[in-house]
Steps between C-alpha positions, in 0.01 A plus 500: 500500500742577783649812656828422320324502163324828581838647600661382175226646282504829692879523497525527879610280787279238666542696824350809336197300383459353848513846659245628249258217574535549875469878507869570554705778344565482126606791281228649280678386184526138615148511642359592157704225329378234744140624486501488120625139490251386765211661308615350171549149638204497740731377776333418833728436800434184699306587814627188679861576416462858612351395833789259561755762400359803681298332777209715382180418312500846334130529582333790682148483640292816457180536703255766375158611632342486153605483137233724340661817632706748301717590800572135580580427137753785505665360812519146358636634171787657694564177689494291181738740326767447766446127546514430127817702456671312782390151400211442742142396438192631679227290658193720543221446754189721521306510829186696408574744784469226763774523769451133598578397142817709512622297798411177319700596192791636702533166679454310173779695332725466804477120476492473119785606518567838342813708557300793632159666510363841406177584683296784352321569823173665596484413868758374750319280753644315797532191280691701243741630764556147631576369153734788415697448822530122459519453122767261378543700179559874447186712463461855369173685562386749235230759565496500881744605769601224742786455742486123461650481149676709238236724346436743217207734557356827377457835673125458533476751785685768302288428193182522705609830650574646157161385371330643810642842416374470144153403623488789748601751235246362252214501751548863597363648819146362483536175306478170687762230453416130499735203515459133410769292666569131560551286807752645743647153537679593179755731663615655172182561301249492784682682780796701366317649202198605704704644787718688252187627322357630827832668583505668158150635554587623847806686373266717291234541769264233368380176655341168409173447684421139584156505336677583173714184511432148377693171481532299180650177374774521238249482214322736267165349601559566869620853423179558305283388792692708754490811282130454419420482871693822561343682206147404600548622858731797449410757234778748571812297411757702304785248500476122520843350568555125473775278640560336159430583137290184471269630774506841329378338176201365693442843653492658154242244391291592805518869412396405148203304635391789722545752218332294227170689516680830460697394190356634172364227273735598218797449732372157604445406136851611402654260749697772677314488832816432700678803356191714564475393862867559574495844343152601609483357850585720794661200671871442447615139535858414600681171546828321554684271259509673160293229331559529127163356397318755716717772348410385150128505580483824699793700366659481844386581853734643766682193630830374637756315295696244701805319364332159504731347240798652680387340825491162325846553355649609832324220688631232264852644504497511877381140525765373257771687689399306810479169311825532307719711727357427840438870571408530868445874539126567551358721226194726525456698179233771469420614145360841411200609293385753244171689473366478143207652311472778755243744367502872544 
């Protein structure tokens, strides 16, 4: 089947079908007619013909730190939504949080070739900066601020400051506040969130003492170990704030482990130990990320909702604007946040 046949069946011009397939402007009425015919016929445009016609492969490489992450899945869902609508396909590469692998995949995509790359970044090393400055294809960075490429990032400092105020208010005058962060090489999650958190505490006359801090990997298991170490050495913690909801889930498990002996047998037998600990424990746990699974299990801890899907949508749109229109104006877009599940 050809574009002419699709146009005939849809009752539109061949030019309209071509614009539809290449992400150009088509009225909503014509768009629906073309879409219906394509779905009914199972039409697949020729990739080779499209490359010859547009000088583009209509492929975008997406480099992610891991795939078993709710926040990353939200970002990639946003990217896929835009790419699919505008006739592009996504090639996904997961690096298992290894910066060296990111560089390997970035170079692989650059030479594949793809039309552009979206990097969902955790750290920006010297090698990253070098690649971003010299890349032969457009790159958009999502999740970190950088001056070396167009970027979409979140207000991690502002979110940290807001959460710091919540922690200070919850701890009261005598309660101690603990914090489990991540490597400060991650400027967004590791540095900005923690510095914002400290600023929020300070604004209400509180502080974060170093012996009440720990570092964790981006896993529930690591969060558990960090929290357990804190809980065994510090018996006066009122608030335990975590840099991510995944770490917070591990912290809750640690509180459960430490509280197990205090839980009535009938509560343990009923299977509602988690609910008992969260309601009965004097320690409030907070996080960042608004993880829906954690919310389902716990009923919701105070956390920060970031527009992860929105960042994917904006990142993909920005990249395609560069690819298709040659946009040269540097873009740095900071997205906001929302505190959710804040408890009285």
